[in-house]
Tab-separated table of C-alpha atoms and ligand atoms in Angstrom:
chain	number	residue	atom	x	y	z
A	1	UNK	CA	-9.857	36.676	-38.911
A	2	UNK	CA	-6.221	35.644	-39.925
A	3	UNK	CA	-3.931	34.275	-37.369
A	4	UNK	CA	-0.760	36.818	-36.653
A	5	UNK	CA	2.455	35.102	-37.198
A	6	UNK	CA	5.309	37.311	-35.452
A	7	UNK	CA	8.622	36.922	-36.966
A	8	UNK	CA	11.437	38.028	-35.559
A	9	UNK	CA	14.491	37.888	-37.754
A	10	UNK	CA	17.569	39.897	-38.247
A	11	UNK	CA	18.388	38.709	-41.832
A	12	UNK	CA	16.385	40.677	-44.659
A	13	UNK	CA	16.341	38.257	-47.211
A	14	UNK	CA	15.260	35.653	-44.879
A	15	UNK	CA	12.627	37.902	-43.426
A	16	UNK	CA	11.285	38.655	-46.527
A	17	UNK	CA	11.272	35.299	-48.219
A	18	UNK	CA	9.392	33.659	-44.965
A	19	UNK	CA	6.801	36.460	-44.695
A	20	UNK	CA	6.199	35.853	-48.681
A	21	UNK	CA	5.164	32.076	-47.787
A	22	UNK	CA	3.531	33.263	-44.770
A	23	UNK	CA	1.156	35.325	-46.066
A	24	UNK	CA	0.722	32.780	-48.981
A	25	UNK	CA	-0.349	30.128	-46.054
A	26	UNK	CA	-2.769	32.927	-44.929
A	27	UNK	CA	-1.573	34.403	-42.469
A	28	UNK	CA	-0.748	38.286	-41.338
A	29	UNK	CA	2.468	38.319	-40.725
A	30	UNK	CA	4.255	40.685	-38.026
A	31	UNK	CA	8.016	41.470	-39.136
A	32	UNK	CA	10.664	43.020	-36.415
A	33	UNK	CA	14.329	42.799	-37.299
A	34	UNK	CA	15.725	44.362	-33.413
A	35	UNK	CA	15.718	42.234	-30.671
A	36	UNK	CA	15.581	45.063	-28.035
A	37	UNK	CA	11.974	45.515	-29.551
A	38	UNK	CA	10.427	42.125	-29.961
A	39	UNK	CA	8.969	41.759	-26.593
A	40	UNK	CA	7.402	45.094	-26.535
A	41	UNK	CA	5.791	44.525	-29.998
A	42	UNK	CA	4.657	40.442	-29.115
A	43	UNK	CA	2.854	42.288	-26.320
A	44	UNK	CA	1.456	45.649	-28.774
A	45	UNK	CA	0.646	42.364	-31.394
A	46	UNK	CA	-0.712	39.489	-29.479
A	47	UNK	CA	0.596	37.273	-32.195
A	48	UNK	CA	-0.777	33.331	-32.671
A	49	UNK	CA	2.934	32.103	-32.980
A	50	UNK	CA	5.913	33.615	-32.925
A	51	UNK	CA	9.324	32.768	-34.981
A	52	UNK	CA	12.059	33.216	-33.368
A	53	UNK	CA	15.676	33.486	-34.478
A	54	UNK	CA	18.362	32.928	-31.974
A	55	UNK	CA	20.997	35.163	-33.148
A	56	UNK	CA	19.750	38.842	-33.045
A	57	UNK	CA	21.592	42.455	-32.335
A	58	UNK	CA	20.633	44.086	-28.667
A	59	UNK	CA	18.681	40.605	-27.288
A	60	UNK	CA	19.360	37.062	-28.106
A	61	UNK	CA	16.376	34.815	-29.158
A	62	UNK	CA	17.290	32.762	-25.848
A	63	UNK	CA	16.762	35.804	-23.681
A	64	UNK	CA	13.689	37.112	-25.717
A	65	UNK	CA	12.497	33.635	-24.788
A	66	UNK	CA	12.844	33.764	-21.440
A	67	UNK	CA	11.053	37.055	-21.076
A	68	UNK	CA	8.280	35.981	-22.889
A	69	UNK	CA	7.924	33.332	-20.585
A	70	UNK	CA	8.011	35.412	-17.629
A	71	UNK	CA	4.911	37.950	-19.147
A	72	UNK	CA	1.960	36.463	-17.836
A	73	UNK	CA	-0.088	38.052	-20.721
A	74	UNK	CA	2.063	37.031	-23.496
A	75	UNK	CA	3.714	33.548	-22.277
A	76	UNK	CA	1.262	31.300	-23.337
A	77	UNK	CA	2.096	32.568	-27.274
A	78	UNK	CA	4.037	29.231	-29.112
A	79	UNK	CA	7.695	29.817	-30.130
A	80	UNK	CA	9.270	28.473	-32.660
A	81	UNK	CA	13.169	28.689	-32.545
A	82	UNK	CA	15.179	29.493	-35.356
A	83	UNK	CA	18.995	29.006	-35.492
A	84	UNK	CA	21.941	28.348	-37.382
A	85	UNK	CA	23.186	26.436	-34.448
A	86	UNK	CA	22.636	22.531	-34.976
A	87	UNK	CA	24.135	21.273	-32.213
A	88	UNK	CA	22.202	19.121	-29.624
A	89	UNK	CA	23.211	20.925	-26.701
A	90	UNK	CA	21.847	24.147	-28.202
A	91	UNK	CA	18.983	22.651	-28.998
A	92	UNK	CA	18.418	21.658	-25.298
A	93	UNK	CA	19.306	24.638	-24.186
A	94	UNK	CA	16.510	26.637	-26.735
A	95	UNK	CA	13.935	24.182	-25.565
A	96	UNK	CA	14.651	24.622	-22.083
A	97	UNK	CA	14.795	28.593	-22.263
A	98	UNK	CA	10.673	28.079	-23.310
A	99	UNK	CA	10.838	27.638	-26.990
A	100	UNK	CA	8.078	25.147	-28.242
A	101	UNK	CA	9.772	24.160	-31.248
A	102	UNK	CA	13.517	24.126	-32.905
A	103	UNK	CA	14.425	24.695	-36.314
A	104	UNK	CA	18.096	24.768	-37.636
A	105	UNK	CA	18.963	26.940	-40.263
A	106	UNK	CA	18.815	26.449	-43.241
A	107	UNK	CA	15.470	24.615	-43.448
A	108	UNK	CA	12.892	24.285	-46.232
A	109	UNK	CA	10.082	26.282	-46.285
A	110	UNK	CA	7.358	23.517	-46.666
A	111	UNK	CA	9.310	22.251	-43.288
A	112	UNK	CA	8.869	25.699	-41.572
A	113	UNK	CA	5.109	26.025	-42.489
A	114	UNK	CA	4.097	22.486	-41.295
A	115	UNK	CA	5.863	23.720	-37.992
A	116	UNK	CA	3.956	26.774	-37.874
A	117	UNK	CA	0.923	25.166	-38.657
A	118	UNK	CA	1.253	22.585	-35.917
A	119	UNK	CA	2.031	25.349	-33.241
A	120	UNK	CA	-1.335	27.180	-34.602
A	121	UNK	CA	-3.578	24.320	-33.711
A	122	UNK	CA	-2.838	24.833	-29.588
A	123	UNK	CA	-3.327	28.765	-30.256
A	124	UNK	CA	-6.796	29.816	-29.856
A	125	UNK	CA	-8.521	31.005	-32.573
A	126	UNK	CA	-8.126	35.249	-33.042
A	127	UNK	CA	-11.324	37.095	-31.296
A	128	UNK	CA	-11.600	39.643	-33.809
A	129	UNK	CA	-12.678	42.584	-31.779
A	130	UNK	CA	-15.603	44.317	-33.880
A	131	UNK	CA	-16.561	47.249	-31.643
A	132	UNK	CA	-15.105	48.905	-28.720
A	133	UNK	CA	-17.621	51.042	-26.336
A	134	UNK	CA	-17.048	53.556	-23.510
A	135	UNK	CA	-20.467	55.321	-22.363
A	136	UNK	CA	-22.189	56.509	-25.165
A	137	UNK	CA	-19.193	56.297	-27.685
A	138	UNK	CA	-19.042	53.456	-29.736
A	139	UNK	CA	-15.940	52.762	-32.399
A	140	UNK	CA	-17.186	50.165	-34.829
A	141	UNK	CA	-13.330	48.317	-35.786
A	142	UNK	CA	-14.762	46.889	-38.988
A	143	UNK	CA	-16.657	49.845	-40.737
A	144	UNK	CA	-14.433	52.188	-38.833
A	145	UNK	CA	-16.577	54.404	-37.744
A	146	UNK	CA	-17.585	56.214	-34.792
A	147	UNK	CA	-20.642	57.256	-32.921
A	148	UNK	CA	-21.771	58.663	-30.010
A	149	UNK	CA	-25.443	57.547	-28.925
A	150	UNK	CA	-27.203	58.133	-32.410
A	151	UNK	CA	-24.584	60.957	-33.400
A	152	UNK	CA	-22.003	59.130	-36.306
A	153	UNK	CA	-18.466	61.509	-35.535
A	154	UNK	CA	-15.805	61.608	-38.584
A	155	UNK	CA	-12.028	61.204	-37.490
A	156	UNK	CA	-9.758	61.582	-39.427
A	157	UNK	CA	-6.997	58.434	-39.352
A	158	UNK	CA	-4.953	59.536	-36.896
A	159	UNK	CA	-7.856	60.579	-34.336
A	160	UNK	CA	-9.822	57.495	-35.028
A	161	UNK	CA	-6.430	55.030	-33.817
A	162	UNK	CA	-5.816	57.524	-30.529
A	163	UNK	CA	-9.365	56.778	-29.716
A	164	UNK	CA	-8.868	53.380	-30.409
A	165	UNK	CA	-5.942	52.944	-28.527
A	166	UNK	CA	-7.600	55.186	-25.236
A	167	UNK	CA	-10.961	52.870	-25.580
A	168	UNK	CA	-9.206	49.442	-25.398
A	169	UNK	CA	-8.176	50.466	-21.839
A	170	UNK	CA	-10.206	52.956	-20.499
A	171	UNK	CA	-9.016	54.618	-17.387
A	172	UNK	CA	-5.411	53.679	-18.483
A	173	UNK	CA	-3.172	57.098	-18.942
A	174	UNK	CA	-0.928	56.836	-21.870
A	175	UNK	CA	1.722	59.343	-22.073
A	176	UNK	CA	2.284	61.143	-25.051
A	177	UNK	CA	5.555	59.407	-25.926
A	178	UNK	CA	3.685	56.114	-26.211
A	179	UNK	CA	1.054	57.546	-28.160
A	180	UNK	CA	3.682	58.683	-30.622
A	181	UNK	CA	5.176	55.440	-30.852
A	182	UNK	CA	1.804	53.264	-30.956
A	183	UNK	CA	-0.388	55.582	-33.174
A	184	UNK	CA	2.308	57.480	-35.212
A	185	UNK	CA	5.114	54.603	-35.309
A	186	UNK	CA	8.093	54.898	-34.468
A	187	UNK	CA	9.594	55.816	-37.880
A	188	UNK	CA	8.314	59.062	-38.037
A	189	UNK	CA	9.829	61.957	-36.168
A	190	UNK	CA	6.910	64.100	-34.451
A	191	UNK	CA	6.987	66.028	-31.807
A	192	UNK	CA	4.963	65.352	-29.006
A	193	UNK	CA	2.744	68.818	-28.981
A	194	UNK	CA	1.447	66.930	-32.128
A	195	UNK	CA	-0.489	64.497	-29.750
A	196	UNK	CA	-1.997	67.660	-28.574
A	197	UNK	CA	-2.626	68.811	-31.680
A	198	UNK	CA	-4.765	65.412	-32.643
A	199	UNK	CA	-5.926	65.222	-28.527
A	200	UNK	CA	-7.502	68.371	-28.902
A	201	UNK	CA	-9.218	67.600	-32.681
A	202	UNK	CA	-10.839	64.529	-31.121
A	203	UNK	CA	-11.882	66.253	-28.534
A	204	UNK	CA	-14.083	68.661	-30.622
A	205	UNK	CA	-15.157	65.993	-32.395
A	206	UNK	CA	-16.347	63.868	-29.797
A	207	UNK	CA	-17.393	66.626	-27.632
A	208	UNK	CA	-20.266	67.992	-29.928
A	209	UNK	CA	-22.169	65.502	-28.882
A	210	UNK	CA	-21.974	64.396	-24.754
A	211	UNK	CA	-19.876	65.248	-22.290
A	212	UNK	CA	-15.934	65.413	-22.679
A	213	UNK	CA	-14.372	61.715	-21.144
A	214	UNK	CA	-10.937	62.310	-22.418
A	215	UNK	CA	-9.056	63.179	-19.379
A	216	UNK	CA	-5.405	65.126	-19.561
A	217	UNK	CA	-3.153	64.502	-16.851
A	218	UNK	CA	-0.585	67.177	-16.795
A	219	UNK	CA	2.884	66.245	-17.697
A	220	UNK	CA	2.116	62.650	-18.323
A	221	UNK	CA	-0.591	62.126	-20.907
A	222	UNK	CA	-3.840	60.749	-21.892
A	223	UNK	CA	-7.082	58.879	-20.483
A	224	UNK	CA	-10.485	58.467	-21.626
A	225	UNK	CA	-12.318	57.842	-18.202
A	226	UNK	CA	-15.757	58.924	-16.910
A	227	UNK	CA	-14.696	59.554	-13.700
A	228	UNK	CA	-12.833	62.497	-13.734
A	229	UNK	CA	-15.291	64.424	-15.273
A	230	UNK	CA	-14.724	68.298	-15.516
A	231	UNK	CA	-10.977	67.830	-14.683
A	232	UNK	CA	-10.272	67.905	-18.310
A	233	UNK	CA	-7.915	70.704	-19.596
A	234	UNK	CA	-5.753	71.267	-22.825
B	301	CA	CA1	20.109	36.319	-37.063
């Protein structure tokens, strides 16, 4: 299992030239350009390390910093500053908004990658997560493929990651909008009656074989849960 390095970096050519050595060094490497978005995909991600430039449009690095610190789930992650700034008081003031590490801009790469390497031996190794079970269904991550009790069920792509996504939190109820934007991406435009579309598919699929756990809740979204049993409707 490859450690997830999550860079966040506003500058293409930058971006592009450190996930090049990145994924060189081995690792898989996470890319978001906005700074509005970085917390929200550090906590989709669950990155090893995260690089971290200071200057960024919507949220500063600083900020992004903070908040990371103040997640509970996410604020153990190592952070490695990035910034054009080279001044000692902005390095003190980096440092002291959570960051682990500091790195003026520009930097060598070989310099970089020793830093990243040195944050990755505090980060616990990745659990890779082989299979995810809810009753009788059972999603296999590495041969992705799904059965339920002896049954194997084919999914098409988009059915097998809304499955995924319902399993790793069962009982959670995901609305449709963050379905779109989790399973779909955001980059493509759908409209949310496709969720339906793909809710109702697995549904038939699953449903051939044991009794229907994916639960609707009407106007918000969708569970898989056990408990609701019967309450299910399209
Ligand atoms: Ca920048």
């Amino acid at each position: 299992m490859k450690h997830k390095v999550m860079l966040v970096e506003d500058e293409e050519a930058l971006a592009l030239l450190l996930k090049y050595n990145l994924e060189k060094e081995g690792y898989e490497v996470l890319w978001e350009a906005r700074g509005g978005k970085a917390v929200a995909e550090v906590e989709k991600n669950m990155p090893s390390v995260i690089i971290l430039d200071w200057m960024l449009p919507e949220l500063s690095g600083i900020e992004i910093c903070k908040m990371i610190r103040n997640k509970p789930d996410i604020k153990a992650i190592p952070i490695i500053m990035l910034t054009a700034k080279g001044e000692e008081e902005d390095k003190i003031k980096g440092l002291s908004a959570g960051a682990d590490d500091y790195v003026t801009k520009p930097f060598s790469i070989p310099e970089l990658m020793a830093r990243v390497k040195t944050q990755l031996r505090r980060a616990p190794e990745p659990q890779d997560d082989k299979e995810l079970v809810f009753e009788d269904i059972v999603m296999d991550l590495t041969a992705k493929k799904v059965y339920r009790g002896e049954n194997y069920i084919h999914l098409g792509p988009t059915e097998f990651r809304l499955l995924r996504m319902l399993m790793e939190t069962p009982g959670k109820v995901f609305s449709r909008e963050y379905l779109l934007k989790n399973v779909w991406g955001d980059n493509i435009y759908v409209e949310s009656r496709t969720v339906d579309v793909h809710i109702r598919r697995l549904r038939k699929a699953l449903n051939e074989f044991g009794p229907d756990y994916i639960r609707t809740v009407r106007a918000t979204g969708y569970a898989i849960d056990k408990n609701i049993l019967g309450d299910s409707e399209e």
